[in-house]
Amino acid sequence: MPFEVNKEVSFQDDFIIINKEYKTKVFSSRCTHLGCKIDKSRNDQLICPCHGSTFDLDGNATKGPAVSPLEEKQFEIDELNEQITVKT
Amino acid sequence: MKKLKNILSNTTYGQITLSSLAICIISGVLLAIPFDIGNPFLSISSLMVLNPAASFIRNIHFWSAQFFLIFSLIHIWDHFNKSKEIKIKKAVWLRLSLGVVIIFLAMLTGFLLKGDADSKQAWRILDSLLSSMPLFGNILSLSLLGDEGSLQLVYIHHIATITIFITVISFEHSRKIWPKASTFIIVILTTSLISFLFTAPLHDGINATVKGPWYFVGFQEILHWLSNPEWSLVIIGVFVILIFIIPYGRKNTSFLSKRTLLIFSLFYILLTLSGMFFRGENWKWIWPWEKDYSYSVLHSFKTQKINVSQEFNEVQISISNIVNGGKESCMVCHDDVSGFTASHSPQAIGCFSCHGGNPFDGNKEGAHKNMILIPGNYEDADRSCGTANCHPDITERKNSNLMNNISGMISVDRYVFNEQHSPDLLTDIEELGNSAADEHLKNMCVRCHLGNPKTESGPVSEKSRGGGCLACHINYNEFSATAWHTRKSDINDTTYLNFHPSISMKVSNQHCFGCHSRSGRISTNFEGWHETTLSADEMPNNKDYRLVEDSRVFRHMEEDVHHRLEINCIDCHNSYELMGDGNLYAHQENQTTISCEDCHFEGKPNLVKAVNIDNESAIIASMRFGNITNKIFLATADRNIPLINTYFKNDTAYFLTKNQGKKFILSKPGETCTKGNAHDNVSCSACHSSWAPSCIGCHNEYDDSEPGYNMQKNIEKTGSWVEYIGEFNAHAPALGIRDNNGKQEVIPVVPGMVLTIDIGSFDKQLHDSLIFHRLFAPASPHTTSSKGRNCKSCHFNPITLGYGDGEFIIKEGKLKFESKYQNNPHDGLPEDAWIPFMGKPNNKYATRSNLYPFSIEQQKNILRIGACLNCHNDDSEIMQNSLVDYDKVLAEISNKCLVLFKN
């Protein structure tokens, strides 16, 4: 997938890529409540459109009904080609 | 009629259910012909737009399925309610009990097959629920749903597995395949009528609200409460058991079971109603009277009737663009429109994503219903510019943007009207009430906020105010402007339909002009125009005068050096200053990040690598200047915002204009600015502002009979504040001290509010009460000259020190001041003064709590040097040395020198 190093939060396929304080993290975009795809963020909170659960940029649930954090994924970044590969 | 009555009285719920099932199956077979499981959303949107017959069949399939579900449940209730003994074999009754769940599954798989935004999330929820079942959950989910992204297995189950099961148990139960002919006819006629009038729903892909089907919304409400939603499956299990035990339990058990089912059903109906009518985006509770209710909650109810008059043909729709995975009917009529930028063309984003309406209605009237003619106003920015696919991170900042909430303007005005103790309180235009100050704001000021909607199409002009996102981003090229003008003069002209303004980053000074030629007049100052009090009739007919569209007359003055170099407003002011950064600020100087020193730096500049800048700046930089990899930008000292139209290379800083790409090498500050530490606290604009507007002598009173305007609601009214102007002068500005958290800076100041307010004219109970204020305001005049003011202009200029215009006289070693203006009777100071000569100001003296005039000691220090300048030139050795060590120079002066304020 394309990797945009400047973008703090990007939603690509089934993943959420977070670039914060010069560190990158990748999370599954599936909400831990019922698996809905999280596709938006607001004020540094990732928001599930189905039931309003929110997660911070470290993947921790900040508002229910979800309680579990988002699943973190392993990844590799190819800086030269600006690509990121997520290990599933 | 009697016959019809007979037929209806002999019709049973079971017969209606059976009829609905038959219609559903038949219509399903027909629907399979145009339906493409590989692209479900595309095929459904295409048939809705293109094929009225196929759309009608789809509606019949949908409505017959809903009736099948509803009448199945009514049929069950009817049987339980009649308290008849149910004599069915256990195995058959078990299959019937399970059948209730299977019916819901049939409905749900049909819902999934739409392939729209609702369906995709519903698939994930179902997958998650099934997978959560212990032992065989994953297998069950895989067997029923298949892999995400493919609906093939769901399709097979819907048209085969589940349908066959339902058909078998229906036959097993009713012993009939075909319903009664009379019932069937009534049901098909009713279904057809409803199908003609109400199209089956399809999510438009833009609205952020996603919900399950109506019969599952109550369940969704339950899921919303449960942090462990897998427990909801227990409810389904209990439901089936309760149905099953009714015929076989003891009388009490049976009764209890029926009662429980009844109560649960009633409760579920309530939950369904709450989910359907009160839940919006992110499942947030929204009351009907809230602003977003219709868009967020009721969007799934929007429907249209079948369009029998085809307005375009199959070829047109087949070649029209696919937008957001589906077809839009807009594109077929409006595919020949030009004027767009590539990023905002219909080919890229369609028409619906900005304009709303109904993208699935092939009829012009239906397609245009609820359309937003001018999207981008703040009232609807969230559903046009700010949808999840577009710019939500920008529109979410709009309420904090000072150009929208105009907190500073409101706070200062209330402070001036003595309605609040501080000019720095945070507020919002939405909080305006009916006080004297708020009425004054509504009558005179608040048209200039971005929330003020653009209600008419047309290019941005000198009179433009507000307009949300469009205030900056709308542009008419020559063709679209010509077409618009033609339409204005000839109402029958239709060529304008072929042209559309562009939405772009080409923000010109003209976009800023409408509002910023008011108040501080920075737009006009920048161009070298000073407002006069002349009327249009009085304006001399020469190039030194200019009449703007609102009939104000301006006189030519020195233009800002940046304007002369064809540098525009946006070349300095970045996106976070103009669109907000999400933080609330009291005044414009707080929201502004740029300062002169960011570009005109001494020593090491503040730099940031392209790889480390924020995404918004990176996108803007890339769009404007191409590949920014490896670029190093200058950044503002305040908040470290990258200046994307600069770059640092080979020890040189370069500056590019954003619209034209003109390149400059950035120069260092002059030696006078940086020599020694004498001017360390003096801002660049204090010396380099060649002039600033200075307005004095204003009087304000309220006239009950004056035709007025409420600029907040944009309605005319009777009764208004009236402003009687005094004088508009233009000269080098006075200076004052701004304290930024302990760091003091000398800045230009102008008379902000030197005025009287007849408060008694508004509040009759106050009788003859008159407010007088002498308040100066911080200014950023935007009249920068490359050559700064000469030394005497600051050090021996009564205006600069805040005394007003006049003359210094040195007599017998003492300095006196003779004012040009008479003293104001309210406070005894000259009309244009800020402070008394060698004195302190009144209690209330500035429109900011952190702005001060020079203290007496500071006045003395300034004037002491000013006296030297009466004999010594600016560039003389003694004056240059005084920049480095003034005390040493003072200690070594000759006896001939005049030293003011020795003691």
Tab-separated table of C-alpha atoms in Angstrom, chain B residues 215-482:
chain	number	residue	atom	x	y	z
B	215	TYR	CA	-36.063	-5.089	11.504
B	216	PHE	CA	-32.503	-5.283	12.846
B	217	VAL	CA	-32.208	-1.738	14.126
B	218	GLY	CA	-33.704	-2.746	17.464
B	219	PHE	CA	-31.103	-5.501	17.704
B	220	GLN	CA	-28.448	-2.951	16.802
B	221	GLU	CA	-29.639	-0.840	19.726
B	222	ILE	CA	-29.137	-3.856	22.022
B	223	LEU	CA	-25.695	-4.481	20.523
B	224	HIS	CA	-24.825	-0.868	21.201
B	225	TRP	CA	-25.329	-1.464	24.922
B	226	LEU	CA	-23.276	-4.629	25.075
B	227	SER	CA	-19.504	-4.456	25.370
B	228	ASN	CA	-19.576	-8.222	24.833
B	229	PRO	CA	-22.023	-8.389	21.952
B	230	GLU	CA	-21.737	-12.162	21.604
B	231	TRP	CA	-24.200	-12.379	24.489
B	232	SER	CA	-26.845	-11.088	22.094
B	233	LEU	CA	-26.843	-14.491	20.426
B	234	VAL	CA	-28.247	-15.863	23.664
B	235	ILE	CA	-31.277	-13.636	23.106
B	236	ILE	CA	-31.847	-15.295	19.734
B	237	GLY	CA	-31.506	-18.714	21.301
B	238	VAL	CA	-33.957	-17.853	24.065
B	239	PHE	CA	-36.357	-16.463	21.485
B	240	VAL	CA	-36.417	-19.745	19.553
B	241	ILE	CA	-36.817	-21.771	22.751
B	242	LEU	CA	-39.711	-19.613	23.926
B	243	ILE	CA	-41.533	-20.180	20.642
B	244	PHE	CA	-40.801	-23.896	20.679
B	245	ILE	CA	-42.028	-24.610	24.206
B	246	ILE	CA	-45.407	-22.914	23.751
B	247	PRO	CA	-47.322	-25.970	22.474
B	248	TYR	CA	-45.490	-28.449	24.667
B	249	GLY	CA	-45.084	-26.796	28.006
B	250	ARG	CA	-47.573	-26.822	30.863
B	251	LYS	CA	-50.343	-24.256	30.751
B	252	ASN	CA	-48.482	-21.832	33.017
B	253	THR	CA	-45.225	-22.303	31.150
B	254	SER	CA	-46.969	-21.767	27.862
B	255	PHE	CA	-48.687	-18.652	29.121
B	256	LEU	CA	-45.443	-17.299	30.544
B	257	SER	CA	-43.671	-17.983	27.304
B	258	LYS	CA	-46.317	-16.134	25.278
B	259	ARG	CA	-46.304	-13.195	27.663
B	260	THR	CA	-42.504	-12.994	27.566
B	261	LEU	CA	-42.562	-13.032	23.787
B	262	LEU	CA	-45.232	-10.330	23.739
B	263	ILE	CA	-43.367	-8.082	26.154
B	264	PHE	CA	-40.099	-8.632	24.331
B	265	SER	CA	-41.801	-7.877	21.012
B	266	LEU	CA	-43.259	-4.636	22.314
B	267	PHE	CA	-39.892	-3.711	23.785
B	268	TYR	CA	-38.211	-4.580	20.503
B	269	ILE	CA	-40.664	-2.375	18.605
B	270	LEU	CA	-39.738	0.515	20.898
B	271	LEU	CA	-36.049	-0.127	20.319
B	272	THR	CA	-36.663	-0.289	16.591
B	273	LEU	CA	-38.476	3.038	16.613
B	274	SER	CA	-35.725	4.657	18.666
B	275	GLY	CA	-33.059	3.272	16.358
B	276	MET	CA	-34.869	4.352	13.223
B	277	PHE	CA	-35.976	7.805	14.317
B	278	PHE	CA	-33.419	8.959	16.858
B	279	ARG	CA	-30.061	7.455	15.932
B	280	GLY	CA	-27.819	9.205	13.440
B	281	GLU	CA	-24.154	9.269	12.542
B	282	ASN	CA	-22.005	7.064	14.820
B	283	TRP	CA	-25.249	5.894	16.438
B	284	LYS	CA	-25.506	9.244	18.154
B	285	TRP	CA	-28.857	10.175	19.636
B	286	ILE	CA	-30.331	13.102	17.703
B	287	TRP	CA	-33.581	14.836	18.585
B	288	PRO	CA	-35.903	15.844	15.765
B	289	TRP	CA	-35.340	19.529	16.417
B	290	GLU	CA	-31.567	19.301	16.108
B	291	LYS	CA	-29.911	20.732	13.040
B	292	ASP	CA	-28.636	17.491	11.512
B	293	TYR	CA	-31.723	15.403	12.188
B	294	SER	CA	-33.085	15.207	8.675
B	295	TYR	CA	-29.735	14.546	7.023
B	296	SER	CA	-28.379	12.161	9.621
B	297	VAL	CA	-31.456	10.255	10.771
B	298	LEU	CA	-34.028	10.390	8.010
B	299	HIS	CA	-31.780	9.910	4.996
B	300	SER	CA	-32.664	6.222	4.743
B	301	PHE	CA	-36.318	7.153	4.350
B	302	LYS	CA	-35.664	9.258	1.303
B	303	THR	CA	-37.171	7.551	-1.672
B	304	GLN	CA	-38.715	8.251	-5.026
B	305	LYS	CA	-41.373	6.769	-7.227
B	306	ILE	CA	-40.620	4.889	-10.398
B	307	ASN	CA	-39.735	7.194	-13.252
B	308	VAL	CA	-41.648	6.080	-16.293
B	309	SER	CA	-40.626	8.962	-18.508
B	310	GLN	CA	-37.100	8.109	-19.443
B	311	GLU	CA	-35.059	11.229	-20.021
B	312	PHE	CA	-31.961	9.535	-21.325
B	313	ASN	CA	-31.054	6.284	-22.977
B	314	GLU	CA	-29.038	3.201	-22.200
B	315	VAL	CA	-26.054	4.341	-24.177
B	316	GLN	CA	-25.784	7.529	-22.163
B	317	ILE	CA	-25.893	5.754	-18.807
B	318	SER	CA	-23.577	2.981	-19.890
B	319	ILE	CA	-20.861	5.396	-20.900
B	320	SER	CA	-21.324	7.772	-17.987
B	321	ASN	CA	-18.706	7.623	-15.271
B	322	ILE	CA	-18.764	5.322	-12.297
B	323	VAL	CA	-18.447	7.475	-9.218
B	324	ASN	CA	-17.908	6.055	-5.724
B	325	GLY	CA	-18.586	2.583	-7.123
B	326	GLY	CA	-21.992	3.386	-8.598
B	327	LYS	CA	-23.847	5.319	-11.240
B	328	GLU	CA	-25.242	8.783	-10.713
B	329	SER	CA	-28.161	10.016	-12.732
B	330	CYS	CA	-26.721	13.563	-12.538
B	331	MET	CA	-23.864	12.620	-14.799
B	332	VAL	CA	-26.035	11.714	-17.695
B	333	CYS	CA	-27.512	15.190	-18.073
B	334	HIS	CA	-24.533	17.122	-16.778
B	335	ASP	CA	-21.589	15.316	-18.333
B	336	ASP	CA	-20.858	18.150	-20.729
B	337	VAL	CA	-19.976	20.754	-18.124
B	338	SER	CA	-16.557	22.376	-18.072
B	339	GLY	CA	-14.595	24.651	-15.755
B	340	PHE	CA	-13.630	22.189	-13.037
B	341	THR	CA	-10.237	21.381	-11.631
B	342	ALA	CA	-9.307	17.719	-12.028
B	343	SER	CA	-9.675	16.957	-8.328
B	344	HIS	CA	-13.221	18.331	-8.165
B	345	SER	CA	-14.495	17.282	-11.571
B	346	PRO	CA	-17.645	15.153	-11.805
B	347	GLN	CA	-15.500	12.427	-13.327
B	348	ALA	CA	-13.537	12.278	-10.089
B	349	ILE	CA	-16.182	12.865	-7.432
B	350	GLY	CA	-19.535	13.022	-9.203
B	351	CYS	CA	-22.091	15.720	-8.577
B	352	PHE	CA	-23.903	14.206	-5.614
B	353	SER	CA	-20.982	14.328	-3.219
B	354	CYS	CA	-21.116	18.140	-3.306
B	355	HIS	CA	-24.656	18.971	-4.350
B	356	GLY	CA	-26.723	16.254	-2.727
B	357	GLY	CA	-30.108	15.557	-4.287
B	358	ASN	CA	-30.973	12.001	-5.299
B	359	PRO	CA	-28.318	10.340	-7.440
B	360	PHE	CA	-30.520	7.343	-8.201
B	361	ASP	CA	-33.492	9.195	-9.605
B	362	GLY	CA	-33.565	9.477	-13.388
B	363	ASN	CA	-36.235	12.140	-13.272
B	364	LYS	CA	-34.942	15.712	-13.223
B	365	GLU	CA	-37.301	16.875	-10.506
B	366	GLY	CA	-36.613	13.900	-8.311
B	367	ALA	CA	-32.868	14.067	-8.847
B	368	HIS	CA	-32.831	17.732	-7.870
B	369	LYS	CA	-35.000	17.330	-4.789
B	370	ASN	CA	-33.202	18.595	-1.659
B	371	MET	CA	-30.223	19.461	-3.786
B	372	ILE	CA	-27.745	21.976	-2.401
B	373	LEU	CA	-27.419	24.555	-5.132
B	374	ILE	CA	-24.384	26.234	-3.564
B	375	PRO	CA	-22.518	23.660	-1.444
B	376	GLY	CA	-19.563	24.651	0.669
B	377	ASN	CA	-21.359	27.063	2.983
B	378	TYR	CA	-20.543	26.193	6.570
B	379	GLU	CA	-24.126	25.179	7.323
B	380	ASP	CA	-23.753	22.202	4.994
B	381	ALA	CA	-19.972	21.884	4.723
B	382	ASP	CA	-20.013	18.716	6.831
B	383	ARG	CA	-22.112	16.906	4.260
B	384	SER	CA	-20.386	18.284	1.177
B	385	CYS	CA	-16.740	19.310	1.570
B	386	GLY	CA	-16.409	17.539	4.908
B	387	THR	CA	-17.609	13.992	4.212
B	388	ALA	CA	-15.341	11.119	5.230
B	389	ASN	CA	-14.054	10.723	1.675
B	390	CYS	CA	-13.063	14.374	1.329
B	391	HIS	CA	-11.981	17.032	3.850
B	392	PRO	CA	-13.389	16.132	7.264
B	393	ASP	CA	-10.200	17.170	9.017
B	394	ILE	CA	-10.653	20.710	7.700
B	395	THR	CA	-14.383	21.185	8.225
B	396	GLU	CA	-14.114	19.887	11.777
B	397	ARG	CA	-11.997	22.953	12.529
B	398	LYS	CA	-14.500	25.456	11.205
B	399	ASN	CA	-16.136	26.302	14.511
B	400	SER	CA	-12.809	27.118	16.107
B	401	ASN	CA	-11.747	29.304	13.183
B	402	LEU	CA	-11.766	32.921	14.249
B	403	MET	CA	-12.931	33.955	10.795
B	404	ASN	CA	-16.072	31.967	11.510
B	405	ASN	CA	-16.787	32.438	15.196
B	406	ILE	CA	-15.464	36.065	15.183
B	407	SER	CA	-14.905	35.768	18.894
B	408	GLY	CA	-12.497	38.716	19.012
B	409	MET	CA	-14.826	41.061	17.190
B	410	ILE	CA	-17.708	40.192	19.500
B	411	SER	CA	-15.690	40.322	22.694
B	412	VAL	CA	-14.141	43.696	21.935
B	413	ASP	CA	-17.487	45.167	20.985
B	414	ARG	CA	-19.079	43.950	24.209
B	415	TYR	CA	-16.115	45.338	26.129
B	416	VAL	CA	-16.557	48.718	24.463
B	417	PHE	CA	-20.247	48.691	25.339
B	418	ASN	CA	-19.242	47.953	28.952
B	419	GLU	CA	-21.062	44.611	28.791
B	420	GLN	CA	-18.060	42.566	29.838
B	421	HIS	CA	-14.938	43.210	31.839
B	422	SER	CA	-12.412	41.866	29.357
B	423	PRO	CA	-12.007	42.118	25.578
B	424	ASP	CA	-10.392	38.691	25.494
B	425	LEU	CA	-13.250	36.381	26.453
B	426	LEU	CA	-13.920	33.505	24.087
B	427	THR	CA	-17.328	33.490	22.499
B	428	ASP	CA	-19.069	32.632	19.234
B	429	ILE	CA	-21.401	34.317	16.796
B	430	GLU	CA	-23.972	31.650	17.592
B	431	GLU	CA	-24.141	33.091	21.111
B	432	LEU	CA	-25.208	36.584	20.070
B	433	GLY	CA	-28.157	37.823	22.057
B	434	ASN	CA	-30.116	41.033	22.105
B	435	SER	CA	-27.943	43.331	24.194
B	436	ALA	CA	-26.883	46.726	22.891
B	437	ALA	CA	-23.476	45.404	21.802
B	438	ASP	CA	-24.900	42.282	20.213
B	439	GLU	CA	-27.483	44.325	18.333
B	440	HIS	CA	-24.695	46.651	17.233
B	441	LEU	CA	-22.744	43.671	15.951
B	442	LYS	CA	-25.744	42.294	14.117
B	443	ASN	CA	-26.476	45.645	12.490
B	444	MET	CA	-22.967	46.702	11.610
B	445	CYS	CA	-20.334	43.993	11.730
B	446	VAL	CA	-21.084	40.305	11.587
B	447	ARG	CA	-21.685	39.945	7.883
B	448	CYS	CA	-17.978	39.241	7.778
B	449	HIS	CA	-17.840	35.735	9.102
B	450	LEU	CA	-17.369	32.596	7.105
B	451	GLY	CA	-20.604	31.117	8.427
B	452	ASN	CA	-22.519	33.752	6.502
B	453	PRO	CA	-23.814	31.740	3.565
B	454	LYS	CA	-23.283	32.463	-0.093
B	455	THR	CA	-26.826	32.442	-1.391
B	456	GLU	CA	-26.312	33.493	-4.982
B	457	SER	CA	-23.997	32.020	-7.543
B	458	GLY	CA	-21.418	34.246	-9.127
B	459	PRO	CA	-17.771	35.226	-8.918
B	460	VAL	CA	-16.231	36.607	-5.762
B	461	SER	CA	-16.411	40.380	-5.852
B	462	GLU	CA	-15.466	43.337	-3.705
B	463	LYS	CA	-18.845	43.019	-2.022
B	464	SER	CA	-18.560	39.333	-1.213
B	465	ARG	CA	-18.873	38.365	2.430
B	466	GLY	CA	-18.755	34.947	4.011
B	467	GLY	CA	-19.488	31.857	1.959
B	468	GLY	CA	-17.840	29.130	4.001
B	469	CYS	CA	-15.312	27.162	2.013
B	470	LEU	CA	-16.324	29.024	-1.127
B	471	ALA	CA	-15.179	32.330	0.314
B	472	CYS	CA	-11.649	31.368	-0.662
B	473	HIS	CA	-11.887	28.402	-2.984
B	474	ILE	CA	-14.374	29.322	-5.679
B	475	ASN	CA	-13.136	30.697	-8.974
B	476	TYR	CA	-14.889	31.556	-12.200
B	477	ASN	CA	-12.765	31.379	-15.316
B	478	GLU	CA	-13.527	33.760	-18.165
B	479	PHE	CA	-15.979	31.343	-19.777
B	480	SER	CA	-17.953	30.561	-16.657
B	481	ALA	CA	-17.923	34.238	-15.643
B	482	THR	CA	-19.179	35.290	-19.088
